[in-house]
Coordinates of C-alpha atoms (C1' of nucleotides) in Angstrom, one line a residue:
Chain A
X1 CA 28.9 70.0 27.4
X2 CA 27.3 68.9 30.5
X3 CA 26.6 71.0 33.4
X4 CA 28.8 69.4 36.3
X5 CA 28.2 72.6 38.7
X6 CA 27.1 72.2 42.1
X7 CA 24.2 74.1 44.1
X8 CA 23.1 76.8 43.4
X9 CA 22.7 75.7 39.5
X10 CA 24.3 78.0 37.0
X11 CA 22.3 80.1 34.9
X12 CA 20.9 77.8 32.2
X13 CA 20.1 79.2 29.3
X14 CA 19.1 75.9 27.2
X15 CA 18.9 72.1 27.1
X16 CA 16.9 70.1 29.0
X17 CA 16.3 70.8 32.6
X18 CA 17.9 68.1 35.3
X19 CA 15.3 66.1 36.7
X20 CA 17.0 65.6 40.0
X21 CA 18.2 67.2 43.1
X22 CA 22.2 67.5 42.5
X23 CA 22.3 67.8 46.3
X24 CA 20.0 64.8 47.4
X25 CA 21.7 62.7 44.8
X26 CA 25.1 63.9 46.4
X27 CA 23.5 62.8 49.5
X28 CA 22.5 59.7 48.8
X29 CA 25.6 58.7 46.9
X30 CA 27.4 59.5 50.2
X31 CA 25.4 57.3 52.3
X32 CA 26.4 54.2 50.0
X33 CA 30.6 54.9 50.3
X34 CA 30.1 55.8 54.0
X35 CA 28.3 52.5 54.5
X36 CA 30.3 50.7 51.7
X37 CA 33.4 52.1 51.5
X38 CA 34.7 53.3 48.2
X39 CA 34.9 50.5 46.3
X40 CA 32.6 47.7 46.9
X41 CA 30.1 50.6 46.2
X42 CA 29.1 49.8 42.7
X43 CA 28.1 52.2 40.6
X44 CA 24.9 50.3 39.8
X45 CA 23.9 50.6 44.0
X46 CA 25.3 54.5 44.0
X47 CA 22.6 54.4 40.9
X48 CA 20.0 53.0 42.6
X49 CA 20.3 55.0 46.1
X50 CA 20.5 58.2 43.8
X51 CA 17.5 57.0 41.7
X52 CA 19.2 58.2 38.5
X53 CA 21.0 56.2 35.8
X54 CA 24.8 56.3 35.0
X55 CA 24.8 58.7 32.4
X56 CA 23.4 61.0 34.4
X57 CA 25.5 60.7 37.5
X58 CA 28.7 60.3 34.6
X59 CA 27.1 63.9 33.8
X60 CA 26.5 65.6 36.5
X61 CA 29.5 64.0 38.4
X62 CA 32.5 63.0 36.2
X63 CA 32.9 59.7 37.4
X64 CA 33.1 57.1 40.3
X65 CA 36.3 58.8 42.2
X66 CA 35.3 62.2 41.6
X67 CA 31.9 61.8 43.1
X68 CA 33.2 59.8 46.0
X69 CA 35.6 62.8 47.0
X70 CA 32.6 65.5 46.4
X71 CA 30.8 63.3 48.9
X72 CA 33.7 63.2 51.4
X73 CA 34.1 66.9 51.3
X74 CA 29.9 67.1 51.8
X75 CA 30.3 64.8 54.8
X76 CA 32.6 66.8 56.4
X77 CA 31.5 69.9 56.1
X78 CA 28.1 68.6 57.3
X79 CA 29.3 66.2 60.0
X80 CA 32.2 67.6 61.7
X81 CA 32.5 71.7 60.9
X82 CA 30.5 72.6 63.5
X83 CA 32.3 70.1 66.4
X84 CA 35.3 71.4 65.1
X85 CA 35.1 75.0 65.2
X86 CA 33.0 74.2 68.9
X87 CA 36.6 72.6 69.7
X88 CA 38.9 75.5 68.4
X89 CA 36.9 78.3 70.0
X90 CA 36.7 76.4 73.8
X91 CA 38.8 78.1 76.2
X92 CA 39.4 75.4 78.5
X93 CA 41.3 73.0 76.6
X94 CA 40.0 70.0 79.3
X95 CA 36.4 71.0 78.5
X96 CA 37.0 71.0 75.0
X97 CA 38.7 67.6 74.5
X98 CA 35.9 66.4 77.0
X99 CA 33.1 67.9 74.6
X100 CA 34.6 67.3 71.0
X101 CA 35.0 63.5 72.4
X102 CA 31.6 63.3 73.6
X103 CA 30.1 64.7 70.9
X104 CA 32.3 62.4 68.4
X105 CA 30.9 59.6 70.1
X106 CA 27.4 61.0 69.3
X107 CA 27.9 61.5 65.9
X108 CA 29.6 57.8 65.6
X109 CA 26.6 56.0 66.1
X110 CA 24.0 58.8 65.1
X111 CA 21.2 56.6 64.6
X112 CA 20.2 58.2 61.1
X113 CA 23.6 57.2 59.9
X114 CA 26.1 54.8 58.7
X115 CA 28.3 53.9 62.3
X116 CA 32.2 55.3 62.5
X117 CA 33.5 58.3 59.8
X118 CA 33.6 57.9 56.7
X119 CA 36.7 59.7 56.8
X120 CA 38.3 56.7 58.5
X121 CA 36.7 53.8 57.5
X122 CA 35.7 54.7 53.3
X123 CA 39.0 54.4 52.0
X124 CA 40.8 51.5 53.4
X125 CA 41.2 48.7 51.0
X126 CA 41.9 49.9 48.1
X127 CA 43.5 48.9 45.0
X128 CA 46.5 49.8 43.0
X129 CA 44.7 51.8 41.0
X130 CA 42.9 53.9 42.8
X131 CA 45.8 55.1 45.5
X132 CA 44.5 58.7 44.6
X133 CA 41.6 58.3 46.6
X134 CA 43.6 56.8 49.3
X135 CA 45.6 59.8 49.4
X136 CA 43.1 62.6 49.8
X137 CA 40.9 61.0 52.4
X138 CA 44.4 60.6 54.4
X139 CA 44.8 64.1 53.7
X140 CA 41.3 64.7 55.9
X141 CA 42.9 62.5 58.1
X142 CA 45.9 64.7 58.2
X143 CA 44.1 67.6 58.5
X144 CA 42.4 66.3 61.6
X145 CA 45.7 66.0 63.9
X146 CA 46.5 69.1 62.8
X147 CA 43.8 70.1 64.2
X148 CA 44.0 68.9 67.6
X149 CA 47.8 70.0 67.1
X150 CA 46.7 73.4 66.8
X151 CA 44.3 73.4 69.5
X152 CA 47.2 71.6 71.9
X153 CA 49.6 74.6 71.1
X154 CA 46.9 77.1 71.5
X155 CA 46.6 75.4 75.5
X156 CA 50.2 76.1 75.7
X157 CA 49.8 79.6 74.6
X158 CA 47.2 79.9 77.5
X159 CA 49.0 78.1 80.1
X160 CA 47.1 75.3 80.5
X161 CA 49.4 73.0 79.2
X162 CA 53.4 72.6 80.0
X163 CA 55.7 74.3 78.1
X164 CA 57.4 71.5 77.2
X165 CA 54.5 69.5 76.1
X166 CA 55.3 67.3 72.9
X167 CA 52.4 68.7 70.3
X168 CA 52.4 66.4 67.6
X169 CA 52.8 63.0 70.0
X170 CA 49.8 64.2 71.5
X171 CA 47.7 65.2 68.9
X172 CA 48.6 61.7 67.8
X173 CA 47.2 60.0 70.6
X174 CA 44.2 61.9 70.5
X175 CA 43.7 61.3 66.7
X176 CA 44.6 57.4 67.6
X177 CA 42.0 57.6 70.0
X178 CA 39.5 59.0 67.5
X179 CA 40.0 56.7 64.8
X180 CA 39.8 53.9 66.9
X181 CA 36.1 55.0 68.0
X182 CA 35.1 54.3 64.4
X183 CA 36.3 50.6 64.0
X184 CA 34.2 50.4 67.4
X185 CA 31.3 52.0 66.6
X186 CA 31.1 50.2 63.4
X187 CA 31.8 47.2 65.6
X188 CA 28.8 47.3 67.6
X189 CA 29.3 48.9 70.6
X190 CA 26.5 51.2 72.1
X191 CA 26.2 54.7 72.3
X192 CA 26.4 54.4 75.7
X193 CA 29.4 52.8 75.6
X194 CA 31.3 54.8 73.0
X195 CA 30.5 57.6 74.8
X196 CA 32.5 56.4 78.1
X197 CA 35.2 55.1 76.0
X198 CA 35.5 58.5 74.6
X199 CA 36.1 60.1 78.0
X200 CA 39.0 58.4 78.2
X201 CA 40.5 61.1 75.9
X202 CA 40.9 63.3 78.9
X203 CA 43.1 61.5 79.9
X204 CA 45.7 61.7 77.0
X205 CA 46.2 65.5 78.8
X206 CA 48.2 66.2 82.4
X207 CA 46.5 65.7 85.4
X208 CA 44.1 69.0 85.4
X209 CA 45.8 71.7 88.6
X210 CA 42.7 72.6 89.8
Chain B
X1 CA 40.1 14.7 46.5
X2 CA 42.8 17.4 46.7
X3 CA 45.1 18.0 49.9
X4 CA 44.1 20.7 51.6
X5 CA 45.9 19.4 54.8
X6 CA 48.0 22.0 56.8
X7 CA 51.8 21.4 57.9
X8 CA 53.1 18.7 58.7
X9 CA 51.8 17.5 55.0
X10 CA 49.8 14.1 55.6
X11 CA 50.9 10.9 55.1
X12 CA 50.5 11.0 51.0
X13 CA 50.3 7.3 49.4
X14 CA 49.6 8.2 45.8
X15 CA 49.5 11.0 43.6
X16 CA 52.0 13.4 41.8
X17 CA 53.2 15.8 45.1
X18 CA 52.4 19.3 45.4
X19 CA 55.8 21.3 43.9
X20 CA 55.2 24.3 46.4
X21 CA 55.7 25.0 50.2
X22 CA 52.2 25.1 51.3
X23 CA 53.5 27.2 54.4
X24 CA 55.7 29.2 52.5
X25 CA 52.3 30.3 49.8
X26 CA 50.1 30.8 53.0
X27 CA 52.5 33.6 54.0
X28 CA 52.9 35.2 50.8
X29 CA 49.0 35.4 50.5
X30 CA 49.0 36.8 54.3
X31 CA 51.4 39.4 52.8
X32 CA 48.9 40.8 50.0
X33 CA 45.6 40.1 52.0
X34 CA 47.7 42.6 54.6
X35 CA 48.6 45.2 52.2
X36 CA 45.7 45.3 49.8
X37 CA 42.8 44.0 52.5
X38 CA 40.7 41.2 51.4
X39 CA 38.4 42.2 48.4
X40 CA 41.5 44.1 46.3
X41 CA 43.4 41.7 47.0
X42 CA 43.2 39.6 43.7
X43 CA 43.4 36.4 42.8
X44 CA 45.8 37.0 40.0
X45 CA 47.8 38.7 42.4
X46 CA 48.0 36.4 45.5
X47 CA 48.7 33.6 42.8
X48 CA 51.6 35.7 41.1
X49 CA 52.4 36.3 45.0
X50 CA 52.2 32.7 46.0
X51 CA 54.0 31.5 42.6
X52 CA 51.3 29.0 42.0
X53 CA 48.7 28.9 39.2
X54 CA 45.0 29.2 40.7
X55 CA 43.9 25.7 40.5
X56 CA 46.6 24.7 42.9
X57 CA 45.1 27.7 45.2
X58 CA 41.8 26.0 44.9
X59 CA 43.0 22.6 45.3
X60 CA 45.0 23.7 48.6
X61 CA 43.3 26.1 50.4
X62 CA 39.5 26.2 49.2
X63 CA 38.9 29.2 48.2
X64 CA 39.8 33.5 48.3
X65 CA 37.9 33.7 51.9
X66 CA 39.1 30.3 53.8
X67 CA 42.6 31.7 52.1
X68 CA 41.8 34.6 53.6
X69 CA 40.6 33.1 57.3
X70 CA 44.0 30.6 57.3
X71 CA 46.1 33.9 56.5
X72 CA 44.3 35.8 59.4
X73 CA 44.6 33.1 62.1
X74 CA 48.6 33.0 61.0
X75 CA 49.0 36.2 61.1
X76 CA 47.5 36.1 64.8
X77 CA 49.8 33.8 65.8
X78 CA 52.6 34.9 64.5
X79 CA 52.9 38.3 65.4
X80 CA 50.1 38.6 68.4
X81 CA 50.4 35.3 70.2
X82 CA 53.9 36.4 72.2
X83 CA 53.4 39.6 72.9
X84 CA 49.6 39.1 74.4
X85 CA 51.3 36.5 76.5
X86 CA 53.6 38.8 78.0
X87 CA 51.0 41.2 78.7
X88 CA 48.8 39.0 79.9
X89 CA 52.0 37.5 82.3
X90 CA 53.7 41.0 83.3
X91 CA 52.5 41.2 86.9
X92 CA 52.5 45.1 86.8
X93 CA 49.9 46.9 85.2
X94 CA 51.6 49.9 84.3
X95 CA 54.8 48.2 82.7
X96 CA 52.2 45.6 81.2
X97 CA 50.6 48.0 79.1
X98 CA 53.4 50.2 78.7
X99 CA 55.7 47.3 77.5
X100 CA 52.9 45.9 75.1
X101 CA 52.2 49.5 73.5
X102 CA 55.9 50.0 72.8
X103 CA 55.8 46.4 71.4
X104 CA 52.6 47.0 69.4
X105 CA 53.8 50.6 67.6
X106 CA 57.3 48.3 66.9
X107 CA 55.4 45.4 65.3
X108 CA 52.9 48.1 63.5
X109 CA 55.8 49.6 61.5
X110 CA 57.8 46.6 61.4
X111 CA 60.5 47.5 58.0
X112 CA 59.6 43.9 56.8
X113 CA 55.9 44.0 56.9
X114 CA 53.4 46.0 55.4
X115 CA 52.2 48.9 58.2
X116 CA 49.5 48.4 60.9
X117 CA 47.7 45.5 61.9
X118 CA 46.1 43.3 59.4
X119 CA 43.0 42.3 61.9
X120 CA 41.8 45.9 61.8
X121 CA 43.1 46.9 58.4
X122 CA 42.0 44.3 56.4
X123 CA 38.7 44.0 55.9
X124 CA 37.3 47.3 56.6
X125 CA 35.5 47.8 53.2
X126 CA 33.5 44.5 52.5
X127 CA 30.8 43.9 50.1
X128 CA 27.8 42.6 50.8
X129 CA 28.5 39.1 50.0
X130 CA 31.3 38.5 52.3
X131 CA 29.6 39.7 55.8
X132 CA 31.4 36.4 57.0
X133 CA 34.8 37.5 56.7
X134 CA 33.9 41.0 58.3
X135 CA 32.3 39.0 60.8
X136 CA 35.2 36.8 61.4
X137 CA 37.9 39.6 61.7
X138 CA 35.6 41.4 63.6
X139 CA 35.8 38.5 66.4
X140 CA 39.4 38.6 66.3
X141 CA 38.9 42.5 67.4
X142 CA 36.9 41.7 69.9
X143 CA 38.8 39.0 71.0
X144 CA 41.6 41.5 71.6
X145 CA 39.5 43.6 73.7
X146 CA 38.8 40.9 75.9
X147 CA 42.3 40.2 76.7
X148 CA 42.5 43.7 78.0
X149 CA 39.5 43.6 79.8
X150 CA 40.8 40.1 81.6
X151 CA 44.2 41.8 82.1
X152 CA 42.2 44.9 83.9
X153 CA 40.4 42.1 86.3
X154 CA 43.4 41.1 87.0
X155 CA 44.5 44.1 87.8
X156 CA 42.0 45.2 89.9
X157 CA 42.0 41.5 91.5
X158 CA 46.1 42.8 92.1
X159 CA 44.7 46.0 94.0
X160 CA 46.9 48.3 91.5
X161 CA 43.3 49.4 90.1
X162 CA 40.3 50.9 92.4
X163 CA 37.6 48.2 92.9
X164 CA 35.4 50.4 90.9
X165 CA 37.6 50.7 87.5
X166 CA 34.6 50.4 85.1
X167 CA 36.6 47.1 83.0
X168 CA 34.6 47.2 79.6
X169 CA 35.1 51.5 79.0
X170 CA 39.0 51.0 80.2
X171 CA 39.3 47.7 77.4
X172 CA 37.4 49.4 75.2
X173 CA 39.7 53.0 75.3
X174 CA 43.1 50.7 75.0
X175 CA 41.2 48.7 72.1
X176 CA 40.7 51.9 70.7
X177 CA 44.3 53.4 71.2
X178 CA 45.3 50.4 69.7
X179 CA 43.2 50.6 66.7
X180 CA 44.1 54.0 66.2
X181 CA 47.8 53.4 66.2
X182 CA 47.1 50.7 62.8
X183 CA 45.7 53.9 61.0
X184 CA 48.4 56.1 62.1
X185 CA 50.7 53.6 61.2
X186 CA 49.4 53.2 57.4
X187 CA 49.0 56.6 57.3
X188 CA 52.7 57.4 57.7
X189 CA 54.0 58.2 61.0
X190 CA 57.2 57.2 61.6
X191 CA 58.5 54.2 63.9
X192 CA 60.0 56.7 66.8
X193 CA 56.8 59.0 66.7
X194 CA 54.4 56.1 67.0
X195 CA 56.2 54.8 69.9
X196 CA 55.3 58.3 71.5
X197 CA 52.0 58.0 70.3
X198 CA 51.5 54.6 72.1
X199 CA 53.1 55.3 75.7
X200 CA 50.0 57.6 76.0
X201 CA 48.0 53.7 76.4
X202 CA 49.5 54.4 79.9
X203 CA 47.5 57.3 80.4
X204 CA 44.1 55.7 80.5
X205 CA 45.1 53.5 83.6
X206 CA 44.5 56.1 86.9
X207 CA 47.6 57.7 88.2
X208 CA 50.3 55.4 89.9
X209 CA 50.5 55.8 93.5
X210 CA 54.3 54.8 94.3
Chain C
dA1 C1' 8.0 77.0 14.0
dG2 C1' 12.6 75.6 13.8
dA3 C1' 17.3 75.4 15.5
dT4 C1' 20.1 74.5 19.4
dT5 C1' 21.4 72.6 23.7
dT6 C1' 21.3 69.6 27.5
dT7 C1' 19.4 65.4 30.0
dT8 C1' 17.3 61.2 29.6
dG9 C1' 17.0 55.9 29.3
dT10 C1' 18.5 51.9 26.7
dA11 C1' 21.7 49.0 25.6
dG12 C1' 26.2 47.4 25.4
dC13 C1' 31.4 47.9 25.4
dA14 C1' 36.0 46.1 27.2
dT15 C1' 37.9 44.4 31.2
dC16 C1' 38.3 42.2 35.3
dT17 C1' 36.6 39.1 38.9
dG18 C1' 36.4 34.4 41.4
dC19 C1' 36.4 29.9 40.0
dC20 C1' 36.7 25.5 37.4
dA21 C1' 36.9 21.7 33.4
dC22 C1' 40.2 19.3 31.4
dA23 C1' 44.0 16.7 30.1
dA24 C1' 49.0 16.1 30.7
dA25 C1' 52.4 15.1 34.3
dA26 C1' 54.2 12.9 38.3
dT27 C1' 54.1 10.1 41.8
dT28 C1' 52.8 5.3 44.5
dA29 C1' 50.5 0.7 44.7
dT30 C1' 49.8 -3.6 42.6
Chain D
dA1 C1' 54.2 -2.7 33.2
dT2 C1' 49.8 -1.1 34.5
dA3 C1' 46.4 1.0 37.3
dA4 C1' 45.3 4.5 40.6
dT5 C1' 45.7 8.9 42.5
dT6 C1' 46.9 13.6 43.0
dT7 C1' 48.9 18.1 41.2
dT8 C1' 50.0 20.7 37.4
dG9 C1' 49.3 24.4 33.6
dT10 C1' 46.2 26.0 29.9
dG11 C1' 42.3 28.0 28.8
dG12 C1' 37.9 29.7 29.5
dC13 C1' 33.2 30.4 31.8
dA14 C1' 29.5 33.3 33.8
dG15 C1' 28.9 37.4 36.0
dA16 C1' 30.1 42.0 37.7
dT17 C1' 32.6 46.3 37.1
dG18 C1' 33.3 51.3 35.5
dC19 C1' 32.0 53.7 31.8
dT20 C1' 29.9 55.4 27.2
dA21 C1' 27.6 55.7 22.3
dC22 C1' 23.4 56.8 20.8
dA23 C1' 19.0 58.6 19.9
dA24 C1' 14.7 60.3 21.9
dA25 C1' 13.0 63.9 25.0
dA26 C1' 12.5 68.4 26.9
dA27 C1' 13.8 72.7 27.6
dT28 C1' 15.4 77.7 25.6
dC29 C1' 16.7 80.9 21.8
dT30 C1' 15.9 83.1 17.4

DNA sequence: AGATTTTTGTAGCATCTGCCACAAAATTAT
DNA sequence: ATAATTTTGTGGCAGATGCTACAAAAATCT
């Protein structure tokens, strides 16, 4: 039976060793869909970026979609835990929206990286026969307004926002506003750019009573 | 040489005539590249879709990506042409975008369409060997932008915007907005809540002074 | 040392893809 | 009628896809 675990590697006790990093290969592979998109990655580029063959990533993996979804849960855990825990834990919800935005931007068009989230752009044509994947990456999606939902209530809690404020319209608008950064960061805009479009997030909340 | 010829159908002298509405094909190809996006989008399937046998495809419309491009440019004009004129006509700004966000979230969730727009939905996740048709939509993205932009001139030009308004951030946060709404939109929301969603568009434009 | 276990690379499977060759069919021109 | 022209359906090509069978290789356990 093949040893499918993840990092750190279970005791082994025989067999021969793996002869690569499961977390670099993870890397790479998540590189490729980020860039790609699930499926015009093939596995023979996932292959080549991982610099293994496809028994070993069948392996070590279990196949194309399973891989893909490790790599989505890897990408957001390294990408966007940090800005989102930054954004839950800001007192001041305008300063918080103003940050998380401005930081999204940043991360966008990171130049080390693939332009937009993978979250939004990996998973959107897709065929019949893969609608599984469609589903959990719109579950990160999902998971993202709530999010900002739960941040807009907690502004309510602390005053800052109206009573009577309509939560899940505006975490909505603010998701609408996020997702639409990726389609233009992965259109070419500058960072520059993104990063004032972005601002306009502040927006989406009441005039600030100073 | 076949007929590729768009409606009205040229003056044909010879030759056994084509047994299909070329019109009628086009739009039932629109309809898959629209739900499926352009690569899973088959050509099996747009021919069971279009009730014609492949060669006939080939004959009339070239091949999957000039398909593709003719779908794209009708789908413009069918469902974009009229409402970007009325924005683009509506002398206020604020009942300009307001109107043309309410429109938009309608024609997003349309009952008799697939959900969100095809120009940003469609061909998100392209292999390498079709850059050209990511390129092309992508113009049609841009293109959109540009009429906000021109309608924020205009409005500045109008006085109901500050001489300073910085054009290409403002275009490029309603751009976004709208983007955002096509994701929301496949992802799920309902007709009423996107129409919430969207009337925060009206947000980004600086406060009204009655 | 020998048995056991796991990973490795080669090589190839079945299936699907976009596309087209071909001949029969259906029309108009002479 | 016959020739010319265009569209039709059948059938299939070359190449790519996700995936796997298989045996050699490399480790540990007894």
């Amino acid at each position: 039976m093949p040893n499918t675990k993840k990092t750190p590697k279970n005791i082994r006790s025989k067999g021969r060793p793996r002869c690569f990093d499961r977390d670099k290969a993870l890397f790479a592979a998540l590189e490729v869909f980020w860039q790609r998109g699930y499926e015009p990655a093939s596995i023979s580029e996932l292959c080549k970026a991982m610099g293994i063959n496809a028994p070993s990533l069948y392996a070590t993996f279990g196949n194309k979609a399973k891989l893909f979804l490790e790599a989505a849960t890897f990408y957001e855990e390294t990408y966007w835990d940090a800005p989102g825990k930054k954004f839950m834990a800001e007192p001041d919800i305008y300063k918080a929206i103003g940050d998380f935005f401005a930081e999204s931007a940043r991360i966008l068009l990171s130049p080390d990286t693939p332009c937009g989230c993978m979250v939004v752009l990996a998973a959107v044509n897709i065929s019949e026969d893969a609608q599984e994947i469609a589903d959990a990456i719109r579950q990160l999606r999902l998971a993202t307004k709530d999010m900002f939902a739960a941040r807009i209530r907690q502004g309510i809690e602390d005053g800052q926002l109206p009573q009577d404020t309509d939560v899940a319209s505006m975490a909505g608008a603010f998701n609408a506003m996020l997702e639409g950064l990726s389609i233009q960061a992965r259109d070419g805009l500058s960072q520059s750019q993104l990063e004032k479009v972005a601002q306009y997030a502040i927006h989406i909340l009441p005039d600030k009573i100073v």
